[in-house]
mmCIF file of C-alpha atoms in Angstrom:
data_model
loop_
_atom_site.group_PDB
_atom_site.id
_atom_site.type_symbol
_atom_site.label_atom_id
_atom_site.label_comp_id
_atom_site.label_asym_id
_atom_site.label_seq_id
_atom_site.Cartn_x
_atom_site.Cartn_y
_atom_site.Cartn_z
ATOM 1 C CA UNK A 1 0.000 0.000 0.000
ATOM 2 C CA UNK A 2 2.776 2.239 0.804
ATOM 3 C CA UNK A 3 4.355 1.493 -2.434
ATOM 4 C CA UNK A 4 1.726 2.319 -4.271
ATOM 5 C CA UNK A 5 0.818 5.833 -2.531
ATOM 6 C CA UNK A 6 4.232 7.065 -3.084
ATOM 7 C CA UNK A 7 4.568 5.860 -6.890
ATOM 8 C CA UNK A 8 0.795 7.772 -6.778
ATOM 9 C CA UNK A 9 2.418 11.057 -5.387
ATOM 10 C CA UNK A 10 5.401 10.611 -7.845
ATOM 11 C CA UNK A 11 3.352 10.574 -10.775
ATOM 12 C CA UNK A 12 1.515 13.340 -9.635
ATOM 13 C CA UNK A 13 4.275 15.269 -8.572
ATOM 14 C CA UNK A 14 6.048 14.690 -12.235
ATOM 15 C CA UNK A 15 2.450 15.524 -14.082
ATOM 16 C CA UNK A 16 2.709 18.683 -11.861
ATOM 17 C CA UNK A 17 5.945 19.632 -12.713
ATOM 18 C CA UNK A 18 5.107 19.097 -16.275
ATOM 19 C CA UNK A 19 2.081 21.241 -16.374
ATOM 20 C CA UNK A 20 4.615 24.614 -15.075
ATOM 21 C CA UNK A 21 7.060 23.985 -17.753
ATOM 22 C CA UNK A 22 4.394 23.739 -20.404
ATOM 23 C CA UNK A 23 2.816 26.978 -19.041
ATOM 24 C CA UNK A 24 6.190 28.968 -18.578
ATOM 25 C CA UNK A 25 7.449 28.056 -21.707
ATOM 26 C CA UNK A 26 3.731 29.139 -23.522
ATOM 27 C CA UNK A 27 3.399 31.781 -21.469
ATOM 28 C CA UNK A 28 7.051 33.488 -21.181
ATOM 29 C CA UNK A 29 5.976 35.510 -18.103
ATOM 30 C CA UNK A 30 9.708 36.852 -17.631
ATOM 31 C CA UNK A 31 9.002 38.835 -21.105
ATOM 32 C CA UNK A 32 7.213 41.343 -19.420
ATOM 33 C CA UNK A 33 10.539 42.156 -17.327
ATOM 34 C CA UNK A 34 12.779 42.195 -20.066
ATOM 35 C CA UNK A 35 12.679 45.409 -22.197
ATOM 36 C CA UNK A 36 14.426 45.904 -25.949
ATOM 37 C CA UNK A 37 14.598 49.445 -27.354
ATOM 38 C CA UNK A 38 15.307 49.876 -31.078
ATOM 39 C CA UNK A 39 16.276 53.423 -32.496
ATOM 40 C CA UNK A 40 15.780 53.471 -36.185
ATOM 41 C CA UNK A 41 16.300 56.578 -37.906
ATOM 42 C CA UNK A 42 13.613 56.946 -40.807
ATOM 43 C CA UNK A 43 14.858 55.541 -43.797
ATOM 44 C CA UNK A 44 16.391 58.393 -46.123
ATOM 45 C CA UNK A 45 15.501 59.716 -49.347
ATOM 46 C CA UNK A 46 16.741 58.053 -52.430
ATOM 47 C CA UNK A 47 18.593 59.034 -55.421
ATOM 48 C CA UNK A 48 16.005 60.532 -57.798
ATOM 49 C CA UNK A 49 16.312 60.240 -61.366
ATOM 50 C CA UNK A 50 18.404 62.766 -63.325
ATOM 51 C CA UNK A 51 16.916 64.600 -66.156
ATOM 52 C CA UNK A 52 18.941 65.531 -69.008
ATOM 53 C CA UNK A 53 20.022 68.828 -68.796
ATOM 54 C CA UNK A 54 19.780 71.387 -71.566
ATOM 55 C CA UNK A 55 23.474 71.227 -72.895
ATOM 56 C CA UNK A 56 23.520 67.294 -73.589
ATOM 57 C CA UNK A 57 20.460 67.903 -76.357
ATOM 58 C CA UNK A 58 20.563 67.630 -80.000
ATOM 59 C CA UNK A 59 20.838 71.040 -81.970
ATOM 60 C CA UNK A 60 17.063 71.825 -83.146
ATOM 61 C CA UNK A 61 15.784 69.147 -80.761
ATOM 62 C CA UNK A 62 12.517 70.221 -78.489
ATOM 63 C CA UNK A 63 13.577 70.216 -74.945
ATOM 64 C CA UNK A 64 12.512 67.243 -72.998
ATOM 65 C CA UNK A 65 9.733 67.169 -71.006
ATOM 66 C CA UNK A 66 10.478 67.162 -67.083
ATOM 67 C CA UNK A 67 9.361 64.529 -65.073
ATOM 68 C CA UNK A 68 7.053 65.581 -62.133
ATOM 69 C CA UNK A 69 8.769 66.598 -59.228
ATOM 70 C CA UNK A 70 9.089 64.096 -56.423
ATOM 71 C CA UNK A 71 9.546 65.302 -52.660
ATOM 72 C CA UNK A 72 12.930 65.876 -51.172
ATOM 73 C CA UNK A 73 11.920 63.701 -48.656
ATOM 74 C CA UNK A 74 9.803 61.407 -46.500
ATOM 75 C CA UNK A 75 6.230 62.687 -46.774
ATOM 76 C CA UNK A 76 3.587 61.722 -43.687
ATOM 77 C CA UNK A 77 0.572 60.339 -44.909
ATOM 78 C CA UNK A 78 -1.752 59.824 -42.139
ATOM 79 C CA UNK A 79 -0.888 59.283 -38.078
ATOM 80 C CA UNK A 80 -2.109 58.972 -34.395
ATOM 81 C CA UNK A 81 -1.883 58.133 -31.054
ATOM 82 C CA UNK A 82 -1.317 54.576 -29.227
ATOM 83 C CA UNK A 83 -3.970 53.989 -26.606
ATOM 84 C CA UNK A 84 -3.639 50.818 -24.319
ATOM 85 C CA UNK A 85 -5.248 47.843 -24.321
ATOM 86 C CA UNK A 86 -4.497 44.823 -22.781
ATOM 87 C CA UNK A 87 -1.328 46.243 -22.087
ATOM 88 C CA UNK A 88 -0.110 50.106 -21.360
ATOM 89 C CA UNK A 89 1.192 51.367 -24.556
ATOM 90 C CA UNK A 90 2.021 54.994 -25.637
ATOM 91 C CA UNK A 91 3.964 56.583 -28.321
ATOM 92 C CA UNK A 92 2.814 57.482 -31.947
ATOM 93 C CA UNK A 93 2.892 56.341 -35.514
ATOM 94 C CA UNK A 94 3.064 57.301 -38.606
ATOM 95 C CA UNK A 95 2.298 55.972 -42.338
ATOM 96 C CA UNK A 96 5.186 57.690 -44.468
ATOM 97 C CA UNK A 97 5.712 57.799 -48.129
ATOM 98 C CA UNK A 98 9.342 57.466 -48.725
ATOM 99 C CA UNK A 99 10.605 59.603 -52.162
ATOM 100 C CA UNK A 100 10.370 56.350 -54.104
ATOM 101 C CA UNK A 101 7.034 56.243 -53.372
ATOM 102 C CA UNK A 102 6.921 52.966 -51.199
ATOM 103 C CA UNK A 103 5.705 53.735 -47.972
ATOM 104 C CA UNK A 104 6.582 52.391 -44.389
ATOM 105 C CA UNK A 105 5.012 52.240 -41.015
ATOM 106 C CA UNK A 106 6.857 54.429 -38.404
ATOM 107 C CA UNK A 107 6.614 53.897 -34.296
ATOM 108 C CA UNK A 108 7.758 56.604 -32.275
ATOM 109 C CA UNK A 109 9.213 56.739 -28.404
ATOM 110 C CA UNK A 110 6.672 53.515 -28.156
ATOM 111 C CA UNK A 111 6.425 52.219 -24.739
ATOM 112 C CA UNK A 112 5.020 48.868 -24.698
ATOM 113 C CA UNK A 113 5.213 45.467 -22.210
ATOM 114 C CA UNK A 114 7.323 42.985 -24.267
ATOM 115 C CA UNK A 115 5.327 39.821 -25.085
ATOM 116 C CA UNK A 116 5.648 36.448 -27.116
ATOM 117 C CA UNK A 117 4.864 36.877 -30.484
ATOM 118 C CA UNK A 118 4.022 40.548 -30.695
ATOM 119 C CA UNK A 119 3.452 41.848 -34.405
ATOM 120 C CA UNK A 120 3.111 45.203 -35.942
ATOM 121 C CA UNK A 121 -0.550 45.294 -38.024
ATOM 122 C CA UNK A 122 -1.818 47.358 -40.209
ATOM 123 C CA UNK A 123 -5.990 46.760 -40.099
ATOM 124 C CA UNK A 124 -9.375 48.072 -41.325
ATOM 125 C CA UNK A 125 -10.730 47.625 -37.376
ATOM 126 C CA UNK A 126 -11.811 50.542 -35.510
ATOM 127 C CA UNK A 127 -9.713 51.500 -33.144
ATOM 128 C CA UNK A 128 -11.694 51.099 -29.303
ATOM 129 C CA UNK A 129 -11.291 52.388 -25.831
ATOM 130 C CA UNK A 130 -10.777 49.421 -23.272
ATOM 131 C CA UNK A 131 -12.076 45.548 -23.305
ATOM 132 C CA UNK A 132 -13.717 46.469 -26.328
ATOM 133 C CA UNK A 133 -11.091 46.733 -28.677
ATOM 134 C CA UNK A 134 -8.513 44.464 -27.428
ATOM 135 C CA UNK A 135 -10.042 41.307 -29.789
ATOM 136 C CA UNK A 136 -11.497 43.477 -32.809
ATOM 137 C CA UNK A 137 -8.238 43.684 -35.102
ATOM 138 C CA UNK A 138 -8.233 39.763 -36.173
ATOM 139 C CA UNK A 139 -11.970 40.117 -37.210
ATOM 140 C CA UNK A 140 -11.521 41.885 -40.507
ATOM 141 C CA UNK A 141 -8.196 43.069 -43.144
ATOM 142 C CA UNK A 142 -5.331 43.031 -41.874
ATOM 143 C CA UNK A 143 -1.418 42.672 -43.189
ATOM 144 C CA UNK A 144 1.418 42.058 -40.912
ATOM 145 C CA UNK A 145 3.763 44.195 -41.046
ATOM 146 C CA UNK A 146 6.801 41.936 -39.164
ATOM 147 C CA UNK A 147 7.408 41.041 -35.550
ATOM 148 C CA UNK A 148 7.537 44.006 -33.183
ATOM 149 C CA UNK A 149 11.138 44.605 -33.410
ATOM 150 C CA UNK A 150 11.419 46.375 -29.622
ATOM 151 C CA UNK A 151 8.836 47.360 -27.523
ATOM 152 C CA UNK A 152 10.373 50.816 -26.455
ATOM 153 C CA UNK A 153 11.963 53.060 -29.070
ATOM 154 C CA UNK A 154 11.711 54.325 -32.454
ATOM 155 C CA UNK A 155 11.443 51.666 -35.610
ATOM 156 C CA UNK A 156 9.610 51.174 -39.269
ATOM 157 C CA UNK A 157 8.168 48.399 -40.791
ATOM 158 C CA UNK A 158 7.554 48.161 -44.973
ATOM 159 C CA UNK A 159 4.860 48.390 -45.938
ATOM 160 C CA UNK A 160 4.296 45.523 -48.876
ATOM 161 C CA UNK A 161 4.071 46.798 -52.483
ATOM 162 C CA UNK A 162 0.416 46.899 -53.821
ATOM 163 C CA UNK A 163 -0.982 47.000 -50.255
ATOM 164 C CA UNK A 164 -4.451 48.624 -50.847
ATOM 165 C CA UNK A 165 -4.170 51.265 -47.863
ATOM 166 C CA UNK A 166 -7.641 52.890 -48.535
ATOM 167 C CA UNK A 167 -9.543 50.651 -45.856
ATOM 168 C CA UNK A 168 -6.595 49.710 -43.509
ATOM 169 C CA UNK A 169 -6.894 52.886 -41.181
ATOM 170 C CA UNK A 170 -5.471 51.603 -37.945
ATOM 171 C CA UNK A 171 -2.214 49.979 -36.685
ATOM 172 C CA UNK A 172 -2.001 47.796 -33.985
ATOM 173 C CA UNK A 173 0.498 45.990 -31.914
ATOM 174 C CA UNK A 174 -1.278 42.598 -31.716
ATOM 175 C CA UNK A 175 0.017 39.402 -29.361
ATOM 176 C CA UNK A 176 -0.698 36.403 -32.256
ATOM 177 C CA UNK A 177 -0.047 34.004 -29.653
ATOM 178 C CA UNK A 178 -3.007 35.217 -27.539
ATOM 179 C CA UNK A 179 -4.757 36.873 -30.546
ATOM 180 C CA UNK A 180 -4.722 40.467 -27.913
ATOM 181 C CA UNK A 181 -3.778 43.968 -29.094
ATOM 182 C CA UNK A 182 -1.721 45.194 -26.783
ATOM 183 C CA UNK A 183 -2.606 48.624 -27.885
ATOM 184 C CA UNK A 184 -3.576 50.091 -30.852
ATOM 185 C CA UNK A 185 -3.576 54.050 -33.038
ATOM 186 C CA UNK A 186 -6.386 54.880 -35.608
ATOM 187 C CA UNK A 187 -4.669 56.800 -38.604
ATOM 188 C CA UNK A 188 -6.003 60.464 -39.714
#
């Protein structure tokens, strides 16, 4: 009988011990302790193309027509606020058209819990105040942008050539483990 309780508590013991390291390693609840700040600068402007200047045409040939001018630089499309959601989050972003016309997803001085499996998305979901919108952002369009690089600092994320960005009109740092945004900005 004694044998038998104490293989009984040893199996238990083991199941128990099993059941932690399942939930530690799923959960990663020493993320939240552990911060990583990235400072991107925003990418730069690129070369633009030359046009050929007067001297280098033809005698008698009719001047050549200039392309349009692009801007100098990184142009801001649309932009907002962070507000928290499941976790506290603050900082900004930005959607910004780079001079080459691709555009790129901008987080700045974001403060953020760190988190396993945190992505950046861009989304057509409304962006809500409290328990409300932390599910919303999975429900619709979305397009992830990457894995949340840091969750304190300044960093961009590509956005993907032919991306329709007419209904995607908020971003959203979304757990995909836990399918939680973690907070979220509506872009105006």
């Amino acid at each position: 009988m004694r044998v038998v309780r104490k293989r009984w508590w040893t199996g238990v013991a083991v199941l128990v011990l099993a059941v932690v390291g399942a939930g530690l390693v799923w959960f990663k609840p020493w993320a939240l302790w552990v911060d990583e700040t990235v400072n991107e600068a925003l990418p730069s402007a690129s070369a633009t193309p030359s046009s050929p200047s007067p001297s280098s045409r033809n005698p008698g040939e009719a001047p050549a027509t200039v392309p349009p001018a692009t801007p100098a630089g990184p142009t801001t499309e649309a932009q907002g606020t962070f507000i928290s959601h499941e976790h506290t989050t603050t900082g900004t972003v930005k959607l910004v058209r780079l001079p080459d016309g691709s555009r790129v997803v901008r987080l700045e001085n974001l403060d953020t819990s760190s988190g396993p499996d945190l992505r950046v998305w861009l989304t057509d979901a409304p962006v809500k105040e409290g328990r409300a919108g932390w599910h919303v952002f999975d429900d619709g369009t979305y397009v992830s942008l990457g894995k949340l690089k840091g969750n304190k600092g300044d960093q961009n994320y590509a956005v993907p050539a032919g991306v329709d960005l007419a209904d995607l009109t908020s971003v959203s740092i979304w757990c995909d483990r836990f399918d939680v945004s973690f907070g979220a900005a509506r872009l105006a």
